[in-house]
Coordinates of C-alpha atoms in Angstrom, one line a residue:
Chain A
M1 CA 94.3 126.3 99.9
I2 CA 95.8 125.0 96.6
R3 CA 94.3 126.1 93.3
V4 CA 95.8 124.9 90.0
E5 CA 94.4 126.4 86.8
A6 CA 95.2 124.9 83.4
L7 CA 98.8 124.0 84.4
S8 CA 100.9 122.7 81.6
A9 CA 104.5 121.6 81.4
R10 CA 106.8 119.7 79.1
V11 CA 109.7 117.3 79.6
G12 CA 111.2 115.9 76.4
T13 CA 108.3 114.6 74.4
F14 CA 106.0 114.2 77.5
R15 CA 103.3 116.8 77.9
L16 CA 101.6 117.5 81.2
G17 CA 98.1 119.1 81.3
P18 CA 96.5 121.4 80.9
A19 CA 95.5 120.2 84.4
S20 CA 93.3 122.0 86.9
L21 CA 92.4 121.0 90.5
S22 CA 91.4 122.5 93.8
V23 CA 92.4 121.4 97.3
P24 CA 90.5 122.8 100.3
A25 CA 92.4 123.9 103.3
G26 CA 92.9 121.3 106.0
S27 CA 92.1 118.3 103.7
S28 CA 94.2 115.3 102.7
F29 CA 94.3 115.3 98.9
V30 CA 95.7 112.4 96.9
L31 CA 96.9 112.5 93.3
L32 CA 96.7 108.9 92.1
G33 CA 98.1 107.6 88.9
P34 CA 100.3 104.9 87.4
T35 CA 104.0 105.3 86.9
G36 CA 104.8 107.7 84.1
A37 CA 101.5 109.5 84.3
G38 CA 103.1 112.9 85.1
K39 CA 102.3 113.0 88.9
T40 CA 105.8 113.9 90.0
L41 CA 106.2 116.5 87.2
F42 CA 102.9 118.0 88.4
L43 CA 104.2 118.0 92.0
E44 CA 107.5 119.6 90.9
C45 CA 105.6 122.4 89.3
L46 CA 103.6 123.0 92.5
L47 CA 106.9 123.0 94.5
G48 CA 108.6 125.4 92.1
L49 CA 111.2 122.7 91.1
H50 CA 110.0 122.7 87.4
R51 CA 108.9 125.8 85.5
P52 CA 105.4 125.2 84.0
S53 CA 104.9 126.3 80.4
G54 CA 101.4 127.6 81.1
G55 CA 98.7 128.0 83.8
R56 CA 98.6 129.3 87.3
I57 CA 99.3 128.0 90.8
V58 CA 97.7 129.7 93.8
L59 CA 98.8 128.7 97.3
D60 CA 96.9 130.1 100.2
G61 CA 95.5 132.9 98.0
V62 CA 98.9 133.9 96.6
D63 CA 99.9 133.4 93.0
V64 CA 103.2 131.4 93.3
T65 CA 103.5 130.3 89.6
D66 CA 106.8 132.0 89.2
A67 CA 108.0 132.0 92.8
P68 CA 111.2 130.0 93.6
P69 CA 110.9 127.0 95.9
E70 CA 112.1 128.9 99.0
G71 CA 109.4 131.5 98.5
R72 CA 106.5 129.1 98.7
S73 CA 106.3 128.3 102.5
V74 CA 105.5 124.6 101.9
A75 CA 107.1 121.4 103.1
Y76 CA 108.0 118.4 101.1
L77 CA 108.5 114.8 101.9
P78 CA 110.1 113.1 98.9
Q79 CA 110.0 109.4 98.0
D80 CA 113.7 108.9 99.1
L81 CA 113.2 111.2 102.1
A82 CA 116.6 112.9 101.3
L83 CA 117.8 113.1 104.9
F84 CA 121.2 114.9 104.8
P85 CA 123.8 112.2 105.5
H86 CA 126.4 114.7 106.8
L87 CA 124.1 115.9 109.6
S88 CA 122.9 114.2 112.8
V89 CA 119.3 113.4 113.4
R90 CA 118.8 116.6 115.5
D91 CA 120.6 118.8 112.9
N92 CA 118.5 117.3 110.1
I93 CA 115.3 118.2 112.0
L94 CA 116.5 121.7 112.8
F95 CA 118.0 122.4 109.3
G96 CA 115.0 124.6 108.3
P97 CA 115.0 126.8 111.4
S98 CA 118.8 127.1 111.3
I99 CA 118.7 128.2 107.6
R100 CA 116.0 130.7 108.4
R101 CA 117.9 131.9 111.5
W102 CA 114.9 131.3 113.7
P103 CA 115.5 132.2 117.4
R104 CA 115.3 129.2 119.8
E105 CA 112.0 130.3 121.2
R106 CA 110.4 130.0 117.8
W107 CA 111.4 126.4 117.0
Q108 CA 111.7 124.9 120.5
G109 CA 107.9 124.4 120.9
P110 CA 107.2 122.7 117.6
F111 CA 110.4 120.7 117.9
D112 CA 109.6 119.3 121.4
A113 CA 106.0 118.5 120.3
L114 CA 107.2 116.6 117.2
V115 CA 109.9 114.8 119.1
E116 CA 107.2 113.6 121.6
R117 CA 104.5 112.9 119.0
L118 CA 106.8 111.0 116.6
Q119 CA 108.8 109.3 119.5
L120 CA 112.1 110.7 118.3
A121 CA 113.8 111.3 121.7
P122 CA 115.9 108.1 121.6
L123 CA 117.1 109.0 118.0
L124 CA 118.1 112.6 118.6
A125 CA 121.7 111.8 119.5
R126 CA 122.3 109.6 116.5
R127 CA 125.0 111.1 114.4
D128 CA 124.6 109.1 111.2
V129 CA 121.1 109.1 109.7
R130 CA 122.1 106.2 107.5
T131 CA 122.0 103.9 110.5
L132 CA 118.2 104.5 111.1
S133 CA 115.6 101.9 110.1
G134 CA 113.1 102.7 107.3
G135 CA 110.4 103.8 109.7
E136 CA 112.7 105.9 111.8
R137 CA 114.0 107.7 108.7
Q138 CA 110.4 108.4 107.8
R139 CA 109.6 109.9 111.2
V140 CA 112.8 112.1 111.2
A141 CA 112.0 113.3 107.6
L142 CA 108.4 114.1 108.7
A143 CA 109.6 116.0 111.8
R144 CA 112.1 118.0 109.6
A145 CA 109.3 118.9 107.2
L146 CA 106.8 119.9 109.9
V147 CA 109.1 121.8 112.4
L148 CA 108.7 124.8 110.1
R149 CA 104.9 124.7 110.7
P150 CA 104.0 124.7 107.0
K151 CA 100.4 125.1 105.9
V152 CA 100.8 122.5 103.2
L153 CA 102.8 119.3 103.2
F154 CA 103.6 117.7 99.8
L155 CA 104.3 114.0 100.0
D156 CA 105.7 112.0 97.0
E157 CA 105.1 108.3 97.6
P158 CA 106.8 108.5 101.0
F159 CA 105.8 105.1 102.2
S160 CA 106.9 103.0 99.2
S161 CA 110.1 101.7 100.8
L162 CA 108.4 100.5 104.0
D163 CA 107.1 97.0 104.8
A164 CA 103.3 96.6 104.9
L165 CA 103.0 96.8 108.7
A166 CA 105.2 99.9 109.1
R167 CA 103.5 101.5 106.2
R168 CA 100.0 101.2 107.6
S169 CA 101.1 102.3 111.0
L170 CA 102.8 105.4 109.6
Q171 CA 99.9 106.2 107.3
L172 CA 97.5 106.3 110.2
S173 CA 99.8 108.2 112.5
I174 CA 100.4 110.8 109.7
L175 CA 96.7 111.1 109.1
D176 CA 96.1 111.7 112.9
L177 CA 98.8 114.4 112.8
Q178 CA 97.3 116.0 109.8
R179 CA 93.9 116.2 111.4
E180 CA 95.2 117.4 114.8
A181 CA 97.2 120.2 113.2
G182 CA 94.7 121.1 110.5
L183 CA 97.4 120.7 107.9
T184 CA 96.7 120.4 104.2
F185 CA 98.2 117.3 102.7
F186 CA 98.9 116.8 99.0
L187 CA 100.0 113.2 98.5
V188 CA 101.2 111.7 95.2
T189 CA 101.0 107.9 94.9
H190 CA 100.5 105.0 92.4
D191 CA 99.2 102.8 95.2
H192 CA 95.4 102.4 95.1
E193 CA 95.1 101.2 98.6
E194 CA 97.2 104.0 100.0
A195 CA 95.2 106.6 98.0
F196 CA 91.9 105.4 99.5
I197 CA 93.3 105.2 103.0
M198 CA 94.8 108.7 102.9
A199 CA 92.3 110.7 100.8
D200 CA 89.5 113.1 101.9
A201 CA 89.5 114.0 98.2
M202 CA 91.5 112.7 95.3
A203 CA 92.2 113.0 91.6
V204 CA 93.4 110.5 89.1
M205 CA 96.1 111.5 86.6
L206 CA 96.6 109.5 83.4
R207 CA 98.9 110.4 80.5
G208 CA 99.5 113.9 81.9
R209 CA 95.9 114.8 82.5
I210 CA 93.6 114.9 85.4
E211 CA 90.9 112.5 84.4
Q212 CA 88.7 112.6 87.5
E213 CA 88.5 114.6 90.7
G214 CA 86.2 114.1 93.7
P215 CA 85.6 112.1 96.8
P216 CA 87.2 108.7 97.0
E217 CA 83.8 106.8 96.8
A218 CA 83.1 108.3 93.4
F219 CA 86.1 106.7 91.9
T220 CA 85.2 103.1 92.5
A221 CA 81.4 103.6 92.1
N222 CA 81.6 105.7 89.1
P223 CA 84.8 106.1 87.2
A224 CA 84.6 109.1 84.9
S225 CA 86.0 107.5 81.8
L226 CA 87.1 104.2 80.4
M227 CA 90.7 105.1 81.1
V228 CA 90.0 105.7 84.8
A229 CA 88.0 102.4 84.9
R230 CA 90.9 100.5 83.3
F231 CA 93.2 102.0 86.0
L232 CA 90.9 101.3 88.9
L233 CA 88.9 98.3 87.9
V234 CA 91.6 96.3 86.3
Q235 CA 90.4 92.9 87.4
N236 CA 86.8 93.0 86.2
L237 CA 86.4 95.2 83.1
F238 CA 85.0 93.6 79.9
P239 CA 83.8 94.8 76.5
A240 CA 80.0 94.3 76.3
F241 CA 77.1 94.7 73.8
F242 CA 73.8 96.3 74.5
V243 CA 71.0 93.8 74.3
R244 CA 67.9 95.5 75.6
E245 CA 66.4 97.9 78.1
S246 CA 63.7 96.8 80.5
E247 CA 62.2 98.4 83.7
G248 CA 64.9 100.9 83.9
L249 CA 67.7 98.4 83.5
W250 CA 70.1 97.9 80.7
F251 CA 70.9 94.3 79.8
L252 CA 74.4 93.9 78.3
E253 CA 76.2 90.8 77.0
A254 CA 79.8 90.2 77.9
G255 CA 81.4 87.0 76.6
G256 CA 78.0 85.2 76.4
V257 CA 77.0 86.4 79.9
V258 CA 74.1 88.8 80.2
V259 CA 74.4 91.3 83.0
A260 CA 71.9 93.9 84.2
A261 CA 73.1 97.5 84.9
K262 CA 71.2 100.5 86.2
P263 CA 72.2 103.4 84.1
K264 CA 72.4 107.0 85.1
P265 CA 69.2 108.9 84.1
G266 CA 69.4 110.7 80.7
L267 CA 71.9 108.4 79.1
S268 CA 71.2 106.5 76.0
P269 CA 72.7 103.1 75.3
R270 CA 75.1 102.3 72.4
P271 CA 75.8 99.0 70.7
S272 CA 79.4 98.7 71.9
M273 CA 80.2 99.4 75.6
H274 CA 82.2 98.3 78.6
I275 CA 81.1 97.0 81.9
G276 CA 83.1 97.0 85.1
I277 CA 82.4 95.3 88.5
R278 CA 84.5 95.8 91.6
P279 CA 85.6 92.5 93.3
E280 CA 83.9 93.7 96.5
A281 CA 80.6 94.2 94.8
L282 CA 80.3 90.5 93.9
V283 CA 78.7 88.2 96.5
V284 CA 79.0 84.5 96.7
L285 CA 75.6 83.0 97.3
R286 CA 75.1 80.2 99.8
R287 CA 73.1 77.3 98.3
D288 CA 71.5 76.4 101.6
R289 CA 69.9 79.9 102.0
P290 CA 66.9 81.4 100.1
L291 CA 67.5 84.3 97.7
A292 CA 66.8 87.8 99.0
P293 CA 63.8 89.5 97.3
W294 CA 66.0 91.9 95.4
M295 CA 68.1 89.2 93.8
T296 CA 65.9 88.9 90.7
C297 CA 68.7 89.3 88.1
N298 CA 72.5 89.0 87.8
L299 CA 72.7 85.5 89.3
L300 CA 75.9 84.3 87.7
E301 CA 76.7 80.6 87.6
G302 CA 80.4 80.0 87.6
R303 CA 83.3 77.7 88.7
V304 CA 86.2 78.6 91.0
E305 CA 89.4 78.6 88.9
R306 CA 91.7 79.6 91.6
I307 CA 91.8 81.1 95.1
L308 CA 94.4 83.8 95.4
N309 CA 95.9 84.3 98.8
L310 CA 97.4 87.8 99.1
G311 CA 98.3 87.3 102.8
N312 CA 95.9 89.9 104.3
R313 CA 93.1 89.3 101.8
R314 CA 91.8 86.7 99.4
Y315 CA 90.3 86.7 95.9
A316 CA 88.5 83.9 94.1
R317 CA 88.9 83.9 90.4
V318 CA 85.6 82.5 89.0
S319 CA 84.9 81.6 85.3
V320 CA 81.4 82.6 84.4
G321 CA 79.2 81.6 81.5
D322 CA 78.5 78.5 79.5
R323 CA 82.0 78.2 78.2
G324 CA 83.6 80.0 81.1
S325 CA 84.2 82.9 78.7
I326 CA 84.8 85.6 81.3
S327 CA 86.8 85.5 84.5
L328 CA 85.6 87.5 87.4
E329 CA 87.7 88.3 90.5
V330 CA 85.7 88.1 93.7
A331 CA 86.8 89.4 97.1
V332 CA 86.3 86.6 99.6
T333 CA 87.1 86.4 103.3
Q334 CA 89.0 83.6 105.0
H335 CA 85.8 82.9 107.0
L336 CA 83.8 82.5 103.8
V337 CA 86.4 80.2 102.2
Q338 CA 86.3 77.9 105.3
D339 CA 82.6 78.1 105.9
L340 CA 81.7 77.1 102.3
S341 CA 84.7 74.7 102.0
L342 CA 85.5 76.7 98.9
R343 CA 87.9 74.8 96.6
E344 CA 89.2 75.2 93.1
G345 CA 86.8 73.6 90.7
D346 CA 83.7 74.2 92.9
A347 CA 80.5 75.4 91.2
I348 CA 79.2 78.6 92.8
T349 CA 76.6 81.3 92.2
L350 CA 77.5 85.0 92.3
H351 CA 75.3 88.0 92.5
V352 CA 75.9 91.7 91.8
R353 CA 73.4 94.5 92.2
P354 CA 72.6 96.3 88.9
E355 CA 73.6 99.6 90.5
S356 CA 77.1 98.2 91.2
V357 CA 77.7 97.4 87.5
W358 CA 79.5 100.3 85.9
V359 CA 78.8 100.9 82.2
H360 CA 80.7 103.0 79.8
W361 CA 80.9 103.6 76.1
E362 CA 83.6 102.0 74.1
N363 CA 85.3 105.2 73.0
G364 CA 86.0 106.4 76.5
D365 CA 83.8 109.5 76.4
S366 CA 83.3 111.3 79.7
E367 CA 79.6 110.3 79.9
G368 CA 79.0 107.1 81.8
A369 CA 76.4 105.2 83.8
S370 CA 76.3 103.2 87.0
Chain B
M1 CA 133.1 70.0 90.4
D2 CA 135.3 68.3 88.0
G3 CA 139.1 68.6 87.8
G4 CA 139.0 70.7 84.6
Q5 CA 137.0 73.4 86.2
T6 CA 139.2 73.4 89.3
L7 CA 142.3 73.8 87.1
K8 CA 140.7 76.7 85.2
R9 CA 139.8 78.5 88.4
G10 CA 143.3 77.9 89.7
L11 CA 144.9 79.3 86.5
F12 CA 142.7 82.4 86.6
R13 CA 143.7 83.1 90.2
A14 CA 147.3 82.5 89.4
L15 CA 147.0 85.0 86.4
L16 CA 145.6 87.7 88.7
V17 CA 148.2 87.2 91.3
A18 CA 151.1 87.1 88.8
A19 CA 150.0 90.3 87.0
T20 CA 149.6 92.2 90.3
G21 CA 152.9 90.8 91.6
L22 CA 154.7 91.9 88.5
A23 CA 153.4 95.5 88.8
V24 CA 154.2 95.7 92.5
T25 CA 157.7 94.4 91.9
V26 CA 158.3 97.0 89.1
M27 CA 157.1 99.9 91.4
A28 CA 159.0 98.7 94.4
G29 CA 162.1 98.1 92.2
L30 CA 161.9 101.7 91.0
L31 CA 161.9 102.9 94.6
L32 CA 164.6 100.7 95.7
S33 CA 166.9 101.4 92.8
Q34 CA 167.0 105.1 93.9
V35 CA 168.4 104.0 97.2
A36 CA 170.5 101.2 95.8
Y37 CA 172.4 103.5 93.5
A38 CA 173.4 106.2 95.9
G39 CA 172.6 104.8 99.4
L40 CA 170.5 106.8 101.9
E41 CA 173.1 108.8 103.8
K42 CA 174.4 111.1 101.0
P43 CA 171.1 111.9 99.4
L44 CA 169.4 112.7 102.8
A45 CA 172.4 114.8 103.9
S46 CA 172.2 116.8 100.6
L47 CA 168.6 117.8 101.5
L48 CA 170.0 120.1 104.2
R49 CA 171.8 122.2 101.7
P50 CA 170.2 125.7 101.3
E51 CA 169.6 125.5 97.5
V52 CA 167.9 122.1 97.9
F53 CA 165.8 123.4 100.8
H54 CA 164.9 126.4 98.7
A55 CA 163.7 124.1 95.8
L56 CA 161.5 122.1 98.3
F57 CA 160.1 125.3 99.8
L58 CA 159.4 126.9 96.4
S59 CA 157.7 123.7 95.1
C60 CA 155.4 123.5 98.1
I61 CA 154.4 127.2 98.0
L62 CA 153.8 127.3 94.2
A63 CA 152.0 123.9 94.1
T64 CA 149.8 125.0 97.0
A65 CA 149.0 128.3 95.3
A66 CA 148.3 126.5 92.0
A67 CA 146.0 123.9 93.8
V68 CA 144.0 126.6 95.6
I69 CA 143.5 128.6 92.3
A70 CA 142.6 125.4 90.5
L71 CA 140.1 124.3 93.1
A72 CA 138.5 127.8 93.3
L73 CA 137.8 127.6 89.6
A74 CA 137.1 123.8 89.4
I75 CA 134.4 123.8 92.0
P76 CA 132.0 126.1 90.2
S77 CA 132.7 124.8 86.7
A78 CA 132.4 121.1 87.9
Y79 CA 129.1 122.0 89.6
L80 CA 127.9 123.7 86.4
L81 CA 128.8 120.7 84.3
A82 CA 127.3 118.2 86.8
R83 CA 124.0 120.0 87.3
R84 CA 123.0 122.2 84.3
A85 CA 122.3 121.3 80.7
F86 CA 123.3 124.0 78.3
P87 CA 124.2 124.2 74.6
G88 CA 127.7 123.2 73.9
R89 CA 128.2 121.4 77.3
I90 CA 129.9 118.4 75.7
L91 CA 132.3 120.8 73.9
V92 CA 133.1 122.6 77.1
D93 CA 133.6 119.4 79.0
T94 CA 136.0 118.1 76.3
L95 CA 137.9 121.3 76.2
L96 CA 138.4 121.3 79.9
D97 CA 139.8 117.7 79.7
L98 CA 142.5 118.7 77.2
P99 CA 145.3 119.4 79.7
V100 CA 144.9 115.9 81.1
V101 CA 145.7 114.4 77.8
L102 CA 148.0 117.0 76.4
S103 CA 151.7 116.8 77.3
P104 CA 152.6 119.3 80.0
L105 CA 155.4 120.5 77.7
A106 CA 152.8 121.5 75.2
V107 CA 150.6 123.2 77.8
G108 CA 153.7 125.2 78.9
F109 CA 154.7 126.0 75.4
S110 CA 151.1 127.2 74.5
L111 CA 151.3 129.5 77.5
L112 CA 154.6 130.9 76.3
L113 CA 153.0 131.5 72.8
F114 CA 150.0 133.2 74.5
F115 CA 152.3 135.7 76.2
R116 CA 153.6 136.6 72.7
T117 CA 150.1 137.5 71.5
A118 CA 148.7 141.1 71.9
P119 CA 146.6 140.3 75.0
G120 CA 149.4 138.2 76.5
S121 CA 152.0 141.0 76.0
F122 CA 149.6 143.5 77.5
I123 CA 149.3 141.4 80.6
E124 CA 153.1 140.9 80.8
T125 CA 153.8 144.6 80.3
H126 CA 151.0 146.3 82.3
L127 CA 149.6 143.8 84.8
M128 CA 151.8 141.0 85.9
R129 CA 154.9 139.3 84.6
F130 CA 154.5 135.5 84.1
V131 CA 157.3 134.3 81.8
F132 CA 160.3 133.0 83.7
E133 CA 158.7 134.1 86.9
P134 CA 157.2 132.0 89.8
A135 CA 153.8 133.5 88.9
G136 CA 154.1 131.8 85.5
I137 CA 154.8 128.4 87.2
V138 CA 151.7 128.9 89.4
L139 CA 149.7 129.6 86.2
A140 CA 151.0 126.6 84.3
Q141 CA 150.6 124.2 87.3
A142 CA 147.1 125.6 88.0
I143 CA 146.0 124.7 84.5
L144 CA 147.2 121.1 84.9
A145 CA 145.8 120.8 88.5
Y146 CA 142.4 122.3 87.3
A147 CA 142.0 119.6 84.7
V148 CA 142.5 116.9 87.2
A149 CA 140.3 118.6 89.9
V150 CA 137.4 119.3 87.6
R151 CA 137.1 115.6 86.6
V152 CA 137.1 114.5 90.2
L153 CA 134.7 117.2 91.4
K154 CA 132.3 116.7 88.5
T155 CA 131.9 113.0 89.5
A156 CA 131.6 114.0 93.2
F157 CA 128.8 116.4 92.4
E158 CA 127.0 114.0 90.1
E159 CA 126.9 111.5 92.9
V160 CA 124.9 113.9 95.1
E161 CA 121.3 113.5 94.1
P162 CA 119.7 116.9 93.2
R163 CA 116.8 115.8 95.4
Y164 CA 118.8 116.9 98.5
E165 CA 119.2 120.4 97.1
Q166 CA 115.5 120.6 96.2
V167 CA 114.5 119.6 99.8
A168 CA 116.9 122.3 101.1
R169 CA 115.4 124.9 98.8
L170 CA 112.0 124.1 100.1
M171 CA 113.2 124.6 103.6
G172 CA 114.3 128.1 102.8
C173 CA 117.8 127.8 101.1
T174 CA 118.7 130.0 98.1
P175 CA 120.5 128.0 95.3
F176 CA 123.9 129.1 96.7
M177 CA 122.9 128.2 100.3
A178 CA 121.7 124.8 99.1
F179 CA 125.0 124.2 97.4
R180 CA 127.1 125.4 100.4
K181 CA 125.1 123.7 103.1
V182 CA 124.2 120.5 101.4
T183 CA 125.9 119.6 98.2
L184 CA 129.4 120.8 99.1
P185 CA 129.5 119.0 102.5
M186 CA 128.1 115.8 100.9
A187 CA 130.8 116.0 98.2
R188 CA 133.5 116.6 100.8
P189 CA 135.5 113.4 100.0
G190 CA 135.6 114.4 96.3
V191 CA 136.6 118.0 97.2
V192 CA 139.5 116.7 99.3
A193 CA 140.6 114.2 96.6
A194 CA 140.5 116.9 94.0
A195 CA 142.6 119.3 96.1
V196 CA 145.2 116.6 97.0
L197 CA 145.4 115.2 93.4
G198 CA 145.6 118.7 92.0
W199 CA 148.4 119.5 94.4
G200 CA 150.2 116.3 93.5
R201 CA 149.9 117.0 89.8
A202 CA 151.3 120.5 90.3
V203 CA 154.2 119.6 92.6
G204 CA 155.4 116.8 90.3
D205 CA 155.2 118.8 87.1
F206 CA 158.3 119.4 85.1
G207 CA 157.3 120.1 81.5
A208 CA 155.0 123.0 81.9
T209 CA 157.0 124.4 84.7
V210 CA 160.3 124.4 82.9
M211 CA 158.7 125.9 79.7
V212 CA 157.1 128.9 81.5
G213 CA 159.4 129.3 84.4
G214 CA 162.6 128.3 82.8
A215 CA 165.2 126.7 85.0
V216 CA 166.6 129.7 86.8
A217 CA 168.5 128.4 89.8
G218 CA 167.3 130.0 93.1
K219 CA 164.3 131.7 91.3
T220 CA 162.1 129.2 89.4
E221 CA 163.9 126.0 90.5
T222 CA 161.2 123.6 91.8
V223 CA 162.0 120.1 92.9
P224 CA 161.5 118.4 89.4
V225 CA 163.6 121.2 87.8
A226 CA 166.3 120.8 90.5
I227 CA 166.4 117.0 89.8
Y228 CA 166.9 117.8 86.1
L229 CA 169.6 120.4 86.9
R230 CA 171.4 117.9 89.3
L231 CA 171.3 115.1 86.7
A232 CA 172.7 117.5 84.1
S233 CA 175.6 118.3 86.3
V234 CA 176.0 114.6 87.3
D235 CA 175.2 115.3 91.0
I236 CA 173.5 111.9 91.5
A237 CA 173.3 112.0 95.3
Q238 CA 171.4 115.2 95.4
A239 CA 169.2 114.1 92.5
V240 CA 168.3 110.9 94.4
G241 CA 167.7 112.9 97.6
L242 CA 165.2 115.1 95.7
M243 CA 163.6 112.1 94.0
L244 CA 163.1 110.4 97.4
V245 CA 161.3 113.6 98.7
L246 CA 159.1 113.7 95.6
T247 CA 158.3 110.0 95.9
A248 CA 157.5 110.4 99.6
A249 CA 155.2 113.3 98.8
A250 CA 153.5 111.3 96.0
L251 CA 152.9 108.3 98.4
A252 CA 151.5 110.6 101.1
V253 CA 149.2 112.3 98.6
L254 CA 147.8 109.0 97.2
L255 CA 147.4 107.6 100.7
L256 CA 145.5 110.7 101.8
V257 CA 143.1 110.4 98.8
R258 CA 142.4 106.8 99.7
L259 CA 141.8 107.6 103.4
T260 CA 139.5 110.7 102.6
G261 CA 137.7 108.7 100.0
R262 CA 136.4 106.4 102.8
A263 CA 135.3 109.2 105.0
P264 CA 131.6 110.1 105.1

């Protein structure tokens, strides 16, 4: 559906690309990256709002690289939604059909369906869109984008202004809508959680380049480069030294702690490396239960420094090693905290499977191991 | 809170009120002095005289024509300055500001000089006469009104986020349609303010008008020119009557700008 080949663009001193990616029809694709990575510029190139300096953009089999925005037949939901304040809710939704001079029979069906699906009936008579709540504005903007029955909907961080509850609810309802209608979504976000909720496939953009593209699982299990790992595994990423290889495992030392990792076949170790462990991959072992047979290595003794309560989830920050030289962030449940009477200062044992330890070379080459 | 701080706050408030009170007193005093000198009866009665009525009518027609021409040119140029980056934009922007700072007399005199150049003479001889003609007054007033309108409109267009136009384009609008259907309606308070302030600038002008149009009674005699002519012939009652009309028009214009500024 969307094919981007070696796209490049420039704004001031910032250079985008060359960036290539491919989005299959009917999928929900997420472009994830930190602020300033070039995501919005990339999106503006796809939408025809910024002229690329090189490369090719193909939408639904048609080369649209030089086509104006109105010639691309795509819909767009920007971060600020851009509802027209001089038009009523109804006129906002019907702006596209009225510009294209569609006869009533052409827009009435999709209009009615969207009004029902997005529960917009009570809002239609509202004359001033500025009086709508954040969630209502999102639904009106979505209906305005979808009433034209586009094949692709581009979304630029459209949930960022919503509170957590409204955001989750709208994310799920938009995903349902996307799957029902077989739409192709292209979502741009800096929010990791949002990316993983919304994505069938995703790409990470850093410093104007696509660093990794693939299914969401691949990003946490096997970041393609040290840069991607730094972006995705910010909590538990450490410089490490190769110690030895034994029975297919690499033993690496990070801050005095030796960790075993299972490398990818065909990779050779180097003296200076990095290891990364997702907080979810670390398990707090119960002292009153015997170890499972596979827990022969990576038993890390540590002390709870702090329990971070993020409202809907918790993390324990645990210092590991003789001198507490590295600090690991461990995902814990409220149930576990209560069950183990976990408190700051408690001594605990952690375990991580060798295959869940990500290893990468210091220089950030594309080869890695996990 | 100690007494010293309370005293400082009281002094500050008193300073604000005193400065504003002084300014309001001066303005009101100016208005009242017009009436106090000649009373209301004679000046208002003089407004019914045909030559005064003609000056009022001419002023309205010429200022309206000037404001329409100014707006028609100011809207595209303000939009260009607000939206597009091009080489020499700062220079263009500064040049268009010139009539705001320049004395209207200088603007009018420059126009007179222009009509003595070869292109100016050609226009005068073969296309349209401007010097000492109502058309010349419209031209001079349009230049002054344009400078005011373009400032107001540029700010109004800059306040409309380009994102709205981009969304409109993606829904099928051409650049012109996006401007007409989205940006222009969203900048409506600014457009109204530009029109009204431009009209006000034109209707109240004396310097440029008298330079280009002369002071030909019954032909190029606008209200400010008529006031000047009445003062020259020591007809104070008529001069005050005309000044009252001009003051009422100015108050109406400023009030209208404030009211439209609040509209969505």
